[in-house]
Short mmCIF file of C-alpha atoms in Angstrom, two decimals:
data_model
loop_
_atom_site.label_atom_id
_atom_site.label_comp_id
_atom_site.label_asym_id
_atom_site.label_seq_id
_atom_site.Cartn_x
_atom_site.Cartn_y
_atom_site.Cartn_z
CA UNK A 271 0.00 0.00 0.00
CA UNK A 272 2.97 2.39 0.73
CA UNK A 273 2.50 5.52 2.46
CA UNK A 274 -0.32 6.55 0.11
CA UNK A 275 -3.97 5.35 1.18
CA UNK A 276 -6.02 5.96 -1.83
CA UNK A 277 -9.87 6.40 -1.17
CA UNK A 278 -12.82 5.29 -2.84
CA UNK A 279 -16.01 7.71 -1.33
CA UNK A 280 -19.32 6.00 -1.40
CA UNK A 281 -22.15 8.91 -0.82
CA UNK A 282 -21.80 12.21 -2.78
CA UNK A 283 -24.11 14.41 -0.46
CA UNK A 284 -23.18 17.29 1.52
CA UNK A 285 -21.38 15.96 4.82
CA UNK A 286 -18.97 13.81 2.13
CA UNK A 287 -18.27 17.04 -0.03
CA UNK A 288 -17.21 18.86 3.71
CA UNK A 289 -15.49 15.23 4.89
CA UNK A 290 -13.40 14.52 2.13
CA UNK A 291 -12.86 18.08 2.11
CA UNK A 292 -10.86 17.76 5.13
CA UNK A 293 -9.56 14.31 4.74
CA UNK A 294 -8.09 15.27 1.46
CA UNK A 295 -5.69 17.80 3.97
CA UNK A 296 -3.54 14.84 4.97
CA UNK A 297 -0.67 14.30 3.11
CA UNK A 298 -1.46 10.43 2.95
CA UNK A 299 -4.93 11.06 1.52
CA UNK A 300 -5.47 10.46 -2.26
CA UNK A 301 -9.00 10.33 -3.21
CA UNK A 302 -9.58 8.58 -6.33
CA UNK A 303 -13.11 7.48 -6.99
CA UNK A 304 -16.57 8.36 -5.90
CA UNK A 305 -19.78 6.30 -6.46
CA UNK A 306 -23.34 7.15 -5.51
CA UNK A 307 -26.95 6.36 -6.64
CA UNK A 308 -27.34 9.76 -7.69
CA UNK A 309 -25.16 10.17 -10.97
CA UNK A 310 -24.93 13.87 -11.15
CA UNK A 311 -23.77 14.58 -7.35
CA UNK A 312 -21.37 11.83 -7.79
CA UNK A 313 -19.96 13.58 -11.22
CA UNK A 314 -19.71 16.79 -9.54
CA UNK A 315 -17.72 15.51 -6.35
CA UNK A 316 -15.60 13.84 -8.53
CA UNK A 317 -14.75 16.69 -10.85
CA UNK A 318 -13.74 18.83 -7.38
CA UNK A 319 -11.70 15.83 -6.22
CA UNK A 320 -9.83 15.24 -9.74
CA UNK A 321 -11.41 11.29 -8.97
CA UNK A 322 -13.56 9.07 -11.57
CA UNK A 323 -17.08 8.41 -11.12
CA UNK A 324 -18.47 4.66 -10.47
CA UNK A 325 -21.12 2.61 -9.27
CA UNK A 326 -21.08 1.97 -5.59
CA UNK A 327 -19.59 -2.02 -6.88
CA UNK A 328 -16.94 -0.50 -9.19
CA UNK A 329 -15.61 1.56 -5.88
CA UNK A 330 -15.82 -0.90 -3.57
CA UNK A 331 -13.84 -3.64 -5.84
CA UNK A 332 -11.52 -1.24 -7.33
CA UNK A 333 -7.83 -2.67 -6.94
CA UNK A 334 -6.75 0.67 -6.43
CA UNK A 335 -8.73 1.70 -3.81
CA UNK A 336 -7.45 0.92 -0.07
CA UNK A 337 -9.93 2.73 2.30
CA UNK A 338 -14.02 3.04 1.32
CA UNK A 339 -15.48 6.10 3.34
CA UNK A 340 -19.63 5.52 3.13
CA UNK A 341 -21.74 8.77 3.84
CA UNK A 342 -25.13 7.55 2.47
CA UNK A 343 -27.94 7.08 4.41
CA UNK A 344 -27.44 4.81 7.92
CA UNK A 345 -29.68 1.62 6.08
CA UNK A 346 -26.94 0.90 3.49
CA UNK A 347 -23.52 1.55 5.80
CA UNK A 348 -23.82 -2.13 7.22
CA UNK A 349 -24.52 -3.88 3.56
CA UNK A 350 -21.45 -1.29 1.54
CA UNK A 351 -19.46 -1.94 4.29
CA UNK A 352 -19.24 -5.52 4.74
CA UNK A 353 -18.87 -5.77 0.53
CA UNK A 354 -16.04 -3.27 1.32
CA UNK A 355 -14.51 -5.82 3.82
CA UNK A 356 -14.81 -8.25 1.78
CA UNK A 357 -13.07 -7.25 -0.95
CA UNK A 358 -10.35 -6.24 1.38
CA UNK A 359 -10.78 -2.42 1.52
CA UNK A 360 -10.52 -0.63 5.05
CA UNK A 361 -13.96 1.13 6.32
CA UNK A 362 -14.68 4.36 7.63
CA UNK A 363 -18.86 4.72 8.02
CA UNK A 364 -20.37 7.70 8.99
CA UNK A 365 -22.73 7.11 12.12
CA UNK A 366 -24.63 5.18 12.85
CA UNK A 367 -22.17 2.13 12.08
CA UNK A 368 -25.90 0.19 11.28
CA UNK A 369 -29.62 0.80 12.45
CA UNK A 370 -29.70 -2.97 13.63
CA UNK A 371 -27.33 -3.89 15.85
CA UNK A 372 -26.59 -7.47 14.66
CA UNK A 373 -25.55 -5.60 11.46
CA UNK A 374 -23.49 -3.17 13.48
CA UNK A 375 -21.65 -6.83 15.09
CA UNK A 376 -21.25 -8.16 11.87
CA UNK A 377 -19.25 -5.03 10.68
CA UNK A 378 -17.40 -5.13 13.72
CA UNK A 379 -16.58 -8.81 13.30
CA UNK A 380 -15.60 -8.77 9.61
CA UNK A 381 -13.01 -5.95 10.24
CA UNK A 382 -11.47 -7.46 12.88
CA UNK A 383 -11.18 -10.93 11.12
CA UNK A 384 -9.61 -9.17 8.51
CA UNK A 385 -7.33 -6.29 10.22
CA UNK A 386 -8.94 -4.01 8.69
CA UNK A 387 -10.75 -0.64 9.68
CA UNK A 388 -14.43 -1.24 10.58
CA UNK A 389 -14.20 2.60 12.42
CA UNK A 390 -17.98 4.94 12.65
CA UNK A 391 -16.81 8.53 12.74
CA UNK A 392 -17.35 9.61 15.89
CA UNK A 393 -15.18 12.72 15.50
CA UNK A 394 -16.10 14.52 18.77
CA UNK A 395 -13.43 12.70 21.26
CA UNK A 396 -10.82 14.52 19.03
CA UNK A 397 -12.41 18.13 20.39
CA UNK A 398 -9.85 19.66 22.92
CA UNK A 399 -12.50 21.29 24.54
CA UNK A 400 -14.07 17.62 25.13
CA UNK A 401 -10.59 16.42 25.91
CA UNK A 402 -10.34 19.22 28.57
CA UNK A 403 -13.82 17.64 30.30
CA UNK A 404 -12.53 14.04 30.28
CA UNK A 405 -9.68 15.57 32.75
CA UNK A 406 -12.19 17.58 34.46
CA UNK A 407 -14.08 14.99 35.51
CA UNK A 408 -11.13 12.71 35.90
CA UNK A 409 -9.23 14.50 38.08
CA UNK A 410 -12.32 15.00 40.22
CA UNK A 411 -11.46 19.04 40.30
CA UNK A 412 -14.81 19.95 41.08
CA UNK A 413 -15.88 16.73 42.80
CA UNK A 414 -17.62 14.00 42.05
CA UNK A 415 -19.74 14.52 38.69
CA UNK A 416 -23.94 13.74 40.15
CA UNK A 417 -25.90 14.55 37.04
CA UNK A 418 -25.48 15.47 33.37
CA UNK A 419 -28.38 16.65 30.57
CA UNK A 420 -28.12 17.54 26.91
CA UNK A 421 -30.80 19.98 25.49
CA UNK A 422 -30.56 20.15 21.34
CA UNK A 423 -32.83 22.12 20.24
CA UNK A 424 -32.19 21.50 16.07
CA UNK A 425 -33.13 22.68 12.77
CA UNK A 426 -35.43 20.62 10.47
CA UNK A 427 -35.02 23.34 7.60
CA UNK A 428 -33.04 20.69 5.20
CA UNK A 429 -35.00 18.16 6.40
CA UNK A 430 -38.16 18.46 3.78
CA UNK A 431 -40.53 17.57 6.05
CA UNK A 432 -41.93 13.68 5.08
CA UNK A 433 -39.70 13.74 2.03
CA UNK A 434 -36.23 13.32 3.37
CA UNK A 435 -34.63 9.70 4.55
CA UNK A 436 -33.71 11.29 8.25
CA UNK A 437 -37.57 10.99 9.39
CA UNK A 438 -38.26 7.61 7.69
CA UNK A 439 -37.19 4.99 10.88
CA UNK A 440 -36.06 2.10 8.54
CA UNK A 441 -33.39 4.06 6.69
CA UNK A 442 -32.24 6.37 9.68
CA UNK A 443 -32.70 4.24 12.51
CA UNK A 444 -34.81 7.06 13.73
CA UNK A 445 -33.22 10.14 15.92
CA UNK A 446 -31.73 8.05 18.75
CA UNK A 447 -29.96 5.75 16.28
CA UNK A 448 -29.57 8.17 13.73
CA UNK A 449 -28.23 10.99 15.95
CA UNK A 450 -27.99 10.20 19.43
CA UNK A 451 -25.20 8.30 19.05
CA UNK A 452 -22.71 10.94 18.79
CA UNK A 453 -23.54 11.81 22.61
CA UNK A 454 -23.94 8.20 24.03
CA UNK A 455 -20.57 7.72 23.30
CA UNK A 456 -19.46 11.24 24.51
CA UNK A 457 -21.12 10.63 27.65
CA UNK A 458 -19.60 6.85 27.89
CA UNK A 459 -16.29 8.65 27.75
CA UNK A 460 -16.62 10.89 30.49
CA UNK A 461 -18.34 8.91 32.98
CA UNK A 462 -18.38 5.32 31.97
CA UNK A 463 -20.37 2.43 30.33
CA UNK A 464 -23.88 3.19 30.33
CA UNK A 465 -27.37 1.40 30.07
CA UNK A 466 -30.39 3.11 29.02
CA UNK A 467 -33.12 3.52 31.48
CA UNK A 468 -35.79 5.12 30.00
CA UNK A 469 -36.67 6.72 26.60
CA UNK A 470 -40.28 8.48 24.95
CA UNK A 471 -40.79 9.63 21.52
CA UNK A 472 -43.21 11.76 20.05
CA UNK A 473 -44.81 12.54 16.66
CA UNK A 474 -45.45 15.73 15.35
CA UNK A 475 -49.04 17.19 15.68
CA UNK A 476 -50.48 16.24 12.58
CA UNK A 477 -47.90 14.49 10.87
CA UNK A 478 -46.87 10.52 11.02
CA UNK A 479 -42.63 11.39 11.84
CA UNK A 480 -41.34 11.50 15.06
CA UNK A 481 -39.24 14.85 15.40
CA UNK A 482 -38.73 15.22 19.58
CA UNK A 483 -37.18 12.27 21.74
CA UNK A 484 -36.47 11.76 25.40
CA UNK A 485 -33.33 9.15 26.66
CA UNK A 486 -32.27 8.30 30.14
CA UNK A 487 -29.38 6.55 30.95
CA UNK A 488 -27.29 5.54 34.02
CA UNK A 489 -23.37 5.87 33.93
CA UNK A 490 -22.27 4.15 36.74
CA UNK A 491 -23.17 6.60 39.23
CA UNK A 492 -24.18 9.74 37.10
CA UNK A 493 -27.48 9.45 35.19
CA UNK A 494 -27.39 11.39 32.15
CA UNK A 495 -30.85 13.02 29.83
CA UNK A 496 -30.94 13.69 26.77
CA UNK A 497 -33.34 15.79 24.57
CA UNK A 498 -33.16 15.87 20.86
CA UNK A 499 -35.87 17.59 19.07
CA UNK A 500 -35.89 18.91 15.36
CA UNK A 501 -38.34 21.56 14.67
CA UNK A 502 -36.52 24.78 15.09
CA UNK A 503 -35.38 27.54 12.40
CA UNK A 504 -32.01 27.07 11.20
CA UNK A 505 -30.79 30.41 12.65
CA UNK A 506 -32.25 29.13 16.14
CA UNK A 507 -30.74 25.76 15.89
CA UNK A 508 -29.07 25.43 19.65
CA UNK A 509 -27.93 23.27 21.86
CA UNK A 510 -26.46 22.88 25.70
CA UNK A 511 -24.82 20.13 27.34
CA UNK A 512 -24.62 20.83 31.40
CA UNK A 513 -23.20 18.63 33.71
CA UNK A 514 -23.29 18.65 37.55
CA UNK A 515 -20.63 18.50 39.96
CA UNK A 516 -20.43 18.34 43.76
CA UNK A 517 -18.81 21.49 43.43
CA UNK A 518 -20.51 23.40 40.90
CA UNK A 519 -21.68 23.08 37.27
CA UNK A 520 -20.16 22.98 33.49
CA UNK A 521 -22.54 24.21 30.37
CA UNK A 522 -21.06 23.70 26.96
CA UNK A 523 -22.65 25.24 24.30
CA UNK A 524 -23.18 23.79 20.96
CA UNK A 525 -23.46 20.05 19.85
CA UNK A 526 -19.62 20.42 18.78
CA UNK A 527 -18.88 22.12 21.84
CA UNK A 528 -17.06 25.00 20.65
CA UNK A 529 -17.92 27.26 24.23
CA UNK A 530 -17.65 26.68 28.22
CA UNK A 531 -18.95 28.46 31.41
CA UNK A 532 -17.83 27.11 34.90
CA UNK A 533 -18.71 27.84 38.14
CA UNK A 534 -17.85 26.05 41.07
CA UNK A 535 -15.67 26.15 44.50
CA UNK A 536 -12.09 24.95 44.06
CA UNK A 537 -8.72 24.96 46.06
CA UNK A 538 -5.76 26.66 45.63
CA UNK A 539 -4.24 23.95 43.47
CA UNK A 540 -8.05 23.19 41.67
CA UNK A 541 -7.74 26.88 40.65
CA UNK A 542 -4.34 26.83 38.86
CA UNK A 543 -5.31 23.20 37.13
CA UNK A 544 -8.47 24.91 35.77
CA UNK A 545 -6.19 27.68 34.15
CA UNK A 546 -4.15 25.32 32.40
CA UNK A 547 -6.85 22.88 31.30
CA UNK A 548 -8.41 26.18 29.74
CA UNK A 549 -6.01 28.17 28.10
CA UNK A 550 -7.19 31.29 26.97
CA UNK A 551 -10.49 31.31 29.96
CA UNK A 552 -11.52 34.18 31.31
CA UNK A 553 -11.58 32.98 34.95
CA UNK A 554 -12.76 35.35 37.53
CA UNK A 555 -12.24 33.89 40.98
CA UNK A 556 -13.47 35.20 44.78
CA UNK A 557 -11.09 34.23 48.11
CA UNK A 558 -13.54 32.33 50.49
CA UNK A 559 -12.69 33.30 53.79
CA UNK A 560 -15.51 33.02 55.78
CA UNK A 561 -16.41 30.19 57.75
CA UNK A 562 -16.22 26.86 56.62
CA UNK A 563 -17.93 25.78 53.38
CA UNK A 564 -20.47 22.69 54.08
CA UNK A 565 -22.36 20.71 51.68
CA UNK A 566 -23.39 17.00 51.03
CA UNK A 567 -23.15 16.62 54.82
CA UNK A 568 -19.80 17.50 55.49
CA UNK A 569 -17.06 20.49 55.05
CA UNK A 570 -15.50 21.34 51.73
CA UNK A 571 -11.92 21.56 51.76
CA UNK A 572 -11.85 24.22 49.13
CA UNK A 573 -10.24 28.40 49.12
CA UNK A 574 -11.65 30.14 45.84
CA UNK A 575 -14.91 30.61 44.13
CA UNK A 576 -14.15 30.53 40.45
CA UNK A 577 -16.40 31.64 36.83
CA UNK A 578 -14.71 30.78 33.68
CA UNK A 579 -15.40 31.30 30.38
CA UNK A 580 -13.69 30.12 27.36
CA UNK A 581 -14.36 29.61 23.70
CA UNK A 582 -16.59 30.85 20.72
CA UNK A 583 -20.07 29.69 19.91
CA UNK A 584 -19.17 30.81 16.41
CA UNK A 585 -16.53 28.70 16.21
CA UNK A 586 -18.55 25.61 15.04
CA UNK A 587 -17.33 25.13 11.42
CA UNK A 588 -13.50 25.68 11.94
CA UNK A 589 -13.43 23.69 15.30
CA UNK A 590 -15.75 20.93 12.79
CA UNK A 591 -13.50 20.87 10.55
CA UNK A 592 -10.03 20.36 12.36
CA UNK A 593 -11.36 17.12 14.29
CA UNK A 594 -12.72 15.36 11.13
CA UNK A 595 -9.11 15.79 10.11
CA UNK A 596 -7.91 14.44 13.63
CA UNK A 597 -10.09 11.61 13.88
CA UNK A 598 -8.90 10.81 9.85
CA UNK A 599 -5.49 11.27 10.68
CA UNK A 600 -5.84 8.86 13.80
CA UNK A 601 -7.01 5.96 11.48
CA UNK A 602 -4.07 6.25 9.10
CA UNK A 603 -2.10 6.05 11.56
CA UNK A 604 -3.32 2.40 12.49
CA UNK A 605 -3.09 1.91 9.05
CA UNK A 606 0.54 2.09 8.19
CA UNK A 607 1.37 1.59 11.70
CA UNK A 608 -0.64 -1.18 13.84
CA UNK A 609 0.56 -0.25 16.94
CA UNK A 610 -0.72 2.73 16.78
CA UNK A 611 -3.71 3.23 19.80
CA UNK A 612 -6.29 5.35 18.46
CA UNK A 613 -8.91 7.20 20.35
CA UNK A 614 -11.77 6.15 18.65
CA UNK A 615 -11.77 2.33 17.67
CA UNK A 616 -14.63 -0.45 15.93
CA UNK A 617 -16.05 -0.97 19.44
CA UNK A 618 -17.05 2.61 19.98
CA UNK A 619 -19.35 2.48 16.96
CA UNK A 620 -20.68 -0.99 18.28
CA UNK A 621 -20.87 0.23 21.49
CA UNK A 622 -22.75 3.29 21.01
CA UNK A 623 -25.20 1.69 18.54
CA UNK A 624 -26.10 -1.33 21.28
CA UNK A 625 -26.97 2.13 23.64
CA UNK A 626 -29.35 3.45 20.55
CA UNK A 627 -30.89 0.58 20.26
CA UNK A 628 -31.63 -0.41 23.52
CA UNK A 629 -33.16 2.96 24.69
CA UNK A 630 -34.91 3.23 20.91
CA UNK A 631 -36.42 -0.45 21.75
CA UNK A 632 -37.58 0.95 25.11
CA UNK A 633 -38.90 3.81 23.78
CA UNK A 634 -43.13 5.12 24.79
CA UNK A 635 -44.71 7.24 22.34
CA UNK A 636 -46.22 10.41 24.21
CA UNK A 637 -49.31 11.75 22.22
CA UNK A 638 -48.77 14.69 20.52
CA UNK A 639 -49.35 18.54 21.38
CA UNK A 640 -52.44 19.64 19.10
CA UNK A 641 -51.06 23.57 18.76
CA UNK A 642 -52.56 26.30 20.85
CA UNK A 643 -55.19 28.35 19.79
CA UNK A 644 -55.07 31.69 19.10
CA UNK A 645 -57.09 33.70 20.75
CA UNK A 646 -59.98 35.93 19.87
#
């Protein structure tokens, strides 16, 4: 193979065009083919990748291609990706890795019977900002983590509503499979394996697709909700993961967190570690010297009150961007070097999807809202 890794791109949509986009940064990165159902979006990619157009079977048996990246809709990553196996070819799937977990297994297996890539892109352990709450919580700086919620509030503008794959549950998996996964394994990372505990769904007023879900799940001891609901205006599309310590609370704002606020009570030493695991913060911090602080049913051994800010909310595309490229540039690595221990491996797209579809199994429809009336 050498120290080239020439790619064959199944999908020809808009995530591949900003993917491959980045992919194509790394010096090992040759893209040479694209196939896709849709002729003229395949053409097009092609053209602005200087790669030959193909049916999804020429790509995946092409002898020059080494690595198949699949961004078509979640039904079809499973069946591309084991033909892509097959044949030899290392895998990198957008998520989900499958809608059905036994497909998701099967992926998994075949890769690793092979020594191949089998990887889902989970890019957002590559985020520093993530990176900087896995120590956080770690290193127990503000205590033991009790409680943790995501709110995402998203846009359904590009989602045509009926028309587009995302809202049809056999080719996305439906929001929790579809989407979800993403934080499942995020909160995994930070606070363990988890099982889901509870989940609801619940269908537009009006319309037969499901566009608001609810998901509880226990992380050892931290249970984590999460919201996902897509009905909002692109321009309001928001979202806010919080999570809550003994000593105070973390809010990170957007679903790439690109932004922090902290508050919380800290020690001497707490105080300088938060500096350093946020360069760049705007920390603000208040002497406690009054009497001892008590809570949980004891004393708090800490000296400073601290509020930090860090980051830019308009900082999603850039900060999108880089860790595609990291989490590419982390699987190439394994590639041409097999010792190589990446951050995200086969297991956290199995892993992940087995949360998905456990809570999605679980999951009680609540009736829909009928809209308010105005009134007279």
């Amino acid at each position: 193979m050498g120290e080239r890794i020439r790619v064959g791109v199944i999908g020809a949509g808009q995530f591949a065009h900003l993917a491959v986009g980045r992919f194509r940064e790394l010096p090992e990165v040759e893209v040479v083919a694209v196939g896709n159902r849709h002729g003229e979006r395949a053409r097009l990619l092609a053209e602005s990748l200087g790669a030959r157009v193909g049916s999804v079977a020429d790509v995946v048996g092409a002898p020059d291609v080494d690595l198949v990246y699949i961004a078509t809709p979640p039904s079809t990553h499973a069946p591309i990706a084991l033909d892509a196996l097959a044949a030899g070819k290392h895998v990198v799937v957008e998520k989900p890795l499958a809608v059905a977990l036994p497909d998701g297994e099967a992926v998994v297996s075949a890769a690793a019977a092979r020594g191949l890539l089998g990887v889902t892109d989970l890019m957002q352990p590559y985020n520093p900002l993530v990176q900087a709450v896995a120590t956080l919580v770690d290193d127990r700086i503000l205590g033991e983590p009790l409680h943790a919620r995501f709110e995402n509030l998203a846009s359904d503008e590009a989602l045509a509503a009926g028309d587009h794959w995302f809202w049809d549950r056999e080719v996305s998996g439906g929001i929790l499979v579809e989407h979800a996964v993403h934080f499942f394994d995020l909160f995994d990372r930070w606070f363990g394996a988890g099982t889901a505990v509870a989940a609801q769904h619940q269908r537009r007023f009006g319309a037969d697709l499901v566009d608001q879900v609810h998901v509880t799940t226990r992380h050892r001891g931290v249970v984590v909700q999460q919201y996902h609901g897509f009905h909002q205006a692109g321009s309001m599309d928001r979202q806010e993961i919080r999570i809550v310590f003994e000593r105070g609370d973390l809010r990170l704002a957007g679903w790439i967190p690109t932004a922090a606020r902290l508050h919380g009570l800290v020690d001497a030493d707490g105080r300088d570690r938060l500096s350093h695991l946020f360069p760049g913060a705007e920390i603000e911090d208040r002497p406690i010297d009054a009497e001892p602080v008590g809570a949980r049913g004891g004393p708090l051994a800490v000296t400073h009150e601290v509020r930090l800010a860090v980051g830019d909310e308009a900082a999603k595309a850039s900060r999108y961007g880089e860790i595609l490229t990291a989490f590419m540039a982390d699987q190439l690595a394994w590639v041409l070097d097999r010792s190589h221990p990446r951050l995200v491996d086969e297991w956290a797209g199995l892993r992940s999807l087995a949360l998905a579809t456990a809570a999605r199994a679980m999951s009680v429809e609540i009736p829909p809202t009928p809209p308010v009336a105005a009134s007279a």
